[in-house]
Amino acid sequence: MRLRFPALPRPALKTLTYSLMHFAVAITVAYALTRSWHAALAIGMIEPLVQTVAYTLHERAWARAEQRVSDLALQGT
């Protein structure tokens, strides 16, 4: 049996996979620095959530900037 998931827009899928990767990296780095799974999990859960929001805002800002450049190019022709 094959599981079917609803199709996500590319930016949403990109954000989801980025956040999963970031969780793994953050927990690994936190554990390497603290040698404590409790601290690593706490840090690893908070920091990527904040970073994922920041990433999403960053992507939106770049998309708006690209749209403005495109709009200005159309006005200039």
Short mmCIF file of N, CA and C in Angstrom, two decimals:
data_model
loop_
_atom_site.label_atom_id
_atom_site.label_comp_id
_atom_site.label_asym_id
_atom_site.label_seq_id
_atom_site.Cartn_x
_atom_site.Cartn_y
_atom_site.Cartn_z
N MET A 1 0.85 -1.18 0.00
CA MET A 1 0.00 0.00 0.00
C MET A 1 0.89 1.24 0.00
N ARG A 2 0.57 2.17 -0.84
CA ARG A 2 1.36 3.39 -0.97
C ARG A 2 0.60 4.56 -0.33
N LEU A 3 1.29 5.29 0.53
CA LEU A 3 0.67 6.47 1.15
C LEU A 3 0.63 7.61 0.17
N ARG A 4 -0.46 8.31 0.16
CA ARG A 4 -0.61 9.49 -0.69
C ARG A 4 -0.75 10.72 0.19
N PHE A 5 0.06 11.71 -0.08
CA PHE A 5 0.00 12.96 0.66
C PHE A 5 -0.50 14.04 -0.28
N PRO A 6 -1.24 15.00 0.25
CA PRO A 6 -1.68 16.09 -0.63
C PRO A 6 -0.49 16.87 -1.16
N ALA A 7 -0.60 17.31 -2.37
CA ALA A 7 0.49 18.08 -2.99
C ALA A 7 0.61 19.42 -2.27
N LEU A 8 1.84 19.76 -1.93
CA LEU A 8 2.11 21.05 -1.29
C LEU A 8 2.72 21.98 -2.33
N PRO A 9 2.44 23.27 -2.22
CA PRO A 9 3.14 24.21 -3.10
C PRO A 9 4.65 24.11 -2.85
N ARG A 10 5.42 24.33 -3.88
CA ARG A 10 6.88 24.18 -3.77
C ARG A 10 7.48 24.97 -2.61
N PRO A 11 7.12 26.24 -2.40
CA PRO A 11 7.70 26.97 -1.26
C PRO A 11 7.37 26.31 0.08
N ALA A 12 6.17 25.77 0.24
CA ALA A 12 5.80 25.12 1.50
C ALA A 12 6.59 23.83 1.69
N LEU A 13 6.74 23.05 0.63
CA LEU A 13 7.52 21.81 0.71
C LEU A 13 8.99 22.12 1.00
N LYS A 14 9.50 23.15 0.35
CA LYS A 14 10.89 23.57 0.57
C LYS A 14 11.10 23.99 2.03
N THR A 15 10.17 24.74 2.57
CA THR A 15 10.26 25.18 3.96
C THR A 15 10.19 23.99 4.91
N LEU A 16 9.29 23.04 4.64
CA LEU A 16 9.15 21.86 5.48
C LEU A 16 10.43 21.02 5.50
N THR A 17 10.99 20.74 4.33
CA THR A 17 12.21 19.93 4.28
C THR A 17 13.39 20.67 4.91
N TYR A 18 13.44 21.98 4.72
CA TYR A 18 14.50 22.77 5.34
C TYR A 18 14.39 22.71 6.87
N SER A 19 13.17 22.81 7.37
CA SER A 19 13.01 22.80 8.83
C SER A 19 13.36 21.44 9.41
N LEU A 20 13.02 20.36 8.73
CA LEU A 20 13.39 19.02 9.20
C LEU A 20 14.91 18.85 9.24
N MET A 21 15.57 19.30 8.18
CA MET A 21 17.03 19.23 8.16
C MET A 21 17.62 20.08 9.27
N HIS A 22 17.03 21.25 9.48
CA HIS A 22 17.55 22.16 10.50
C HIS A 22 17.39 21.58 11.90
N PHE A 23 16.26 20.91 12.17
CA PHE A 23 16.08 20.24 13.46
C PHE A 23 17.22 19.26 13.71
N ALA A 24 17.51 18.43 12.73
CA ALA A 24 18.55 17.41 12.88
C ALA A 24 19.91 18.05 13.13
N VAL A 25 20.25 19.07 12.37
CA VAL A 25 21.54 19.75 12.54
C VAL A 25 21.61 20.44 13.91
N ALA A 26 20.57 21.15 14.28
CA ALA A 26 20.57 21.89 15.55
C ALA A 26 20.71 20.94 16.74
N ILE A 27 19.99 19.84 16.71
CA ILE A 27 20.07 18.87 17.82
C ILE A 27 21.46 18.25 17.88
N THR A 28 22.01 17.91 16.74
CA THR A 28 23.35 17.30 16.70
C THR A 28 24.41 18.26 17.22
N VAL A 29 24.37 19.50 16.77
CA VAL A 29 25.35 20.50 17.22
C VAL A 29 25.18 20.78 18.71
N ALA A 30 23.94 20.94 19.16
CA ALA A 30 23.69 21.20 20.58
C ALA A 30 24.18 20.04 21.44
N TYR A 31 23.96 18.82 20.98
CA TYR A 31 24.44 17.67 21.75
C TYR A 31 25.97 17.64 21.77
N ALA A 32 26.59 17.92 20.64
CA ALA A 32 28.06 17.93 20.58
C ALA A 32 28.65 18.96 21.55
N LEU A 33 27.96 20.08 21.71
CA LEU A 33 28.46 21.12 22.60
C LEU A 33 28.13 20.87 24.07
N THR A 34 26.97 20.30 24.35
CA THR A 34 26.53 20.15 25.74
C THR A 34 26.69 18.74 26.30
N ARG A 35 26.72 17.75 25.41
CA ARG A 35 26.73 16.33 25.82
C ARG A 35 25.51 15.99 26.68
N SER A 36 24.43 16.73 26.45
CA SER A 36 23.19 16.51 27.19
C SER A 36 22.05 16.43 26.17
N TRP A 37 21.36 15.28 26.17
CA TRP A 37 20.23 15.12 25.25
C TRP A 37 19.08 16.06 25.62
N HIS A 38 18.90 16.31 26.91
CA HIS A 38 17.83 17.22 27.33
C HIS A 38 18.06 18.63 26.78
N ALA A 39 19.27 19.12 26.97
CA ALA A 39 19.61 20.46 26.46
C ALA A 39 19.58 20.47 24.93
N ALA A 40 20.11 19.42 24.32
CA ALA A 40 20.15 19.35 22.85
C ALA A 40 18.75 19.37 22.26
N LEU A 41 17.84 18.61 22.86
CA LEU A 41 16.47 18.59 22.35
C LEU A 41 15.76 19.92 22.58
N ALA A 42 16.00 20.55 23.72
CA ALA A 42 15.38 21.85 23.99
C ALA A 42 15.87 22.89 22.99
N ILE A 43 17.18 22.97 22.83
CA ILE A 43 17.76 23.92 21.88
C ILE A 43 17.34 23.56 20.46
N GLY A 44 17.40 22.27 20.17
CA GLY A 44 17.08 21.80 18.82
C GLY A 44 15.63 21.99 18.43
N MET A 45 14.74 22.14 19.38
CA MET A 45 13.34 22.37 19.06
C MET A 45 13.02 23.86 18.92
N ILE A 46 13.68 24.69 19.69
CA ILE A 46 13.38 26.12 19.68
C ILE A 46 14.08 26.85 18.52
N GLU A 47 15.36 26.64 18.40
CA GLU A 47 16.14 27.39 17.41
C GLU A 47 15.65 27.16 15.98
N PRO A 48 15.41 25.93 15.54
CA PRO A 48 14.93 25.75 14.16
C PRO A 48 13.54 26.34 13.91
N LEU A 49 12.69 26.35 14.91
CA LEU A 49 11.38 26.97 14.72
C LEU A 49 11.53 28.46 14.41
N VAL A 50 12.38 29.12 15.18
CA VAL A 50 12.64 30.54 14.95
C VAL A 50 13.30 30.73 13.59
N GLN A 51 14.26 29.87 13.28
CA GLN A 51 14.98 29.98 12.01
C GLN A 51 14.07 29.70 10.82
N THR A 52 13.12 28.79 10.96
CA THR A 52 12.20 28.49 9.88
C THR A 52 11.31 29.69 9.58
N VAL A 53 10.85 30.36 10.61
CA VAL A 53 10.06 31.58 10.41
C VAL A 53 10.91 32.63 9.71
N ALA A 54 12.14 32.79 10.15
CA ALA A 54 13.04 33.76 9.54
C ALA A 54 13.29 33.41 8.07
N TYR A 55 13.48 32.14 7.78
CA TYR A 55 13.71 31.68 6.41
C TYR A 55 12.50 32.00 5.53
N THR A 56 11.31 31.73 6.04
CA THR A 56 10.09 31.99 5.27
C THR A 56 9.96 33.48 4.96
N LEU A 57 10.22 34.32 5.94
CA LEU A 57 10.17 35.77 5.72
C LEU A 57 11.24 36.21 4.72
N HIS A 58 12.41 35.61 4.81
CA HIS A 58 13.49 35.91 3.88
C HIS A 58 13.10 35.54 2.45
N GLU A 59 12.52 34.37 2.26
CA GLU A 59 12.09 33.93 0.93
C GLU A 59 11.01 34.87 0.38
N ARG A 60 10.07 35.27 1.21
CA ARG A 60 9.01 36.19 0.77
C ARG A 60 9.59 37.54 0.37
N ALA A 61 10.55 38.02 1.14
CA ALA A 61 11.17 39.31 0.82
C ALA A 61 11.88 39.24 -0.53
N TRP A 62 12.59 38.15 -0.78
CA TRP A 62 13.27 37.98 -2.07
C TRP A 62 12.27 37.86 -3.21
N ALA A 63 11.17 37.16 -2.99
CA ALA A 63 10.15 37.03 -4.03
C ALA A 63 9.56 38.39 -4.36
N ARG A 64 9.29 39.21 -3.34
CA ARG A 64 8.76 40.56 -3.57
C ARG A 64 9.77 41.42 -4.33
N ALA A 65 11.03 41.31 -3.94
CA ALA A 65 12.08 42.09 -4.61
C ALA A 65 12.18 41.68 -6.08
N GLU A 66 12.13 40.40 -6.35
CA GLU A 66 12.19 39.93 -7.74
C GLU A 66 10.97 40.41 -8.53
N GLN A 67 9.80 40.43 -7.88
CA GLN A 67 8.60 40.92 -8.55
C GLN A 67 8.72 42.40 -8.86
N ARG A 68 9.27 43.17 -7.94
CA ARG A 68 9.46 44.61 -8.18
C ARG A 68 10.39 44.87 -9.35
N VAL A 69 11.48 44.10 -9.42
CA VAL A 69 12.43 44.24 -10.51
C VAL A 69 11.74 43.91 -11.83
N SER A 70 10.95 42.85 -11.82
CA SER A 70 10.21 42.45 -13.00
C SER A 70 9.20 43.51 -13.42
N ASP A 71 8.48 44.06 -12.44
CA ASP A 71 7.51 45.12 -12.73
C ASP A 71 8.18 46.37 -13.30
N LEU A 72 9.33 46.75 -12.73
CA LEU A 72 10.06 47.91 -13.23
C LEU A 72 10.58 47.67 -14.65
N ALA A 73 11.01 46.46 -14.94
CA ALA A 73 11.48 46.14 -16.28
C ALA A 73 10.35 46.24 -17.28
N LEU A 74 9.15 45.81 -16.91
CA LEU A 74 7.99 45.90 -17.80
C LEU A 74 7.59 47.35 -18.03
N GLN A 75 7.71 48.18 -17.00
CA GLN A 75 7.35 49.60 -17.13
C GLN A 75 8.32 50.34 -18.02
N GLY A 76 9.57 49.89 -18.02
CA GLY A 76 10.61 50.57 -18.78
C GLY A 76 10.59 50.23 -20.26
N THR A 77 9.80 49.23 -20.66
CA THR A 77 9.79 48.85 -22.07
C THR A 77 8.65 49.47 -22.83
#
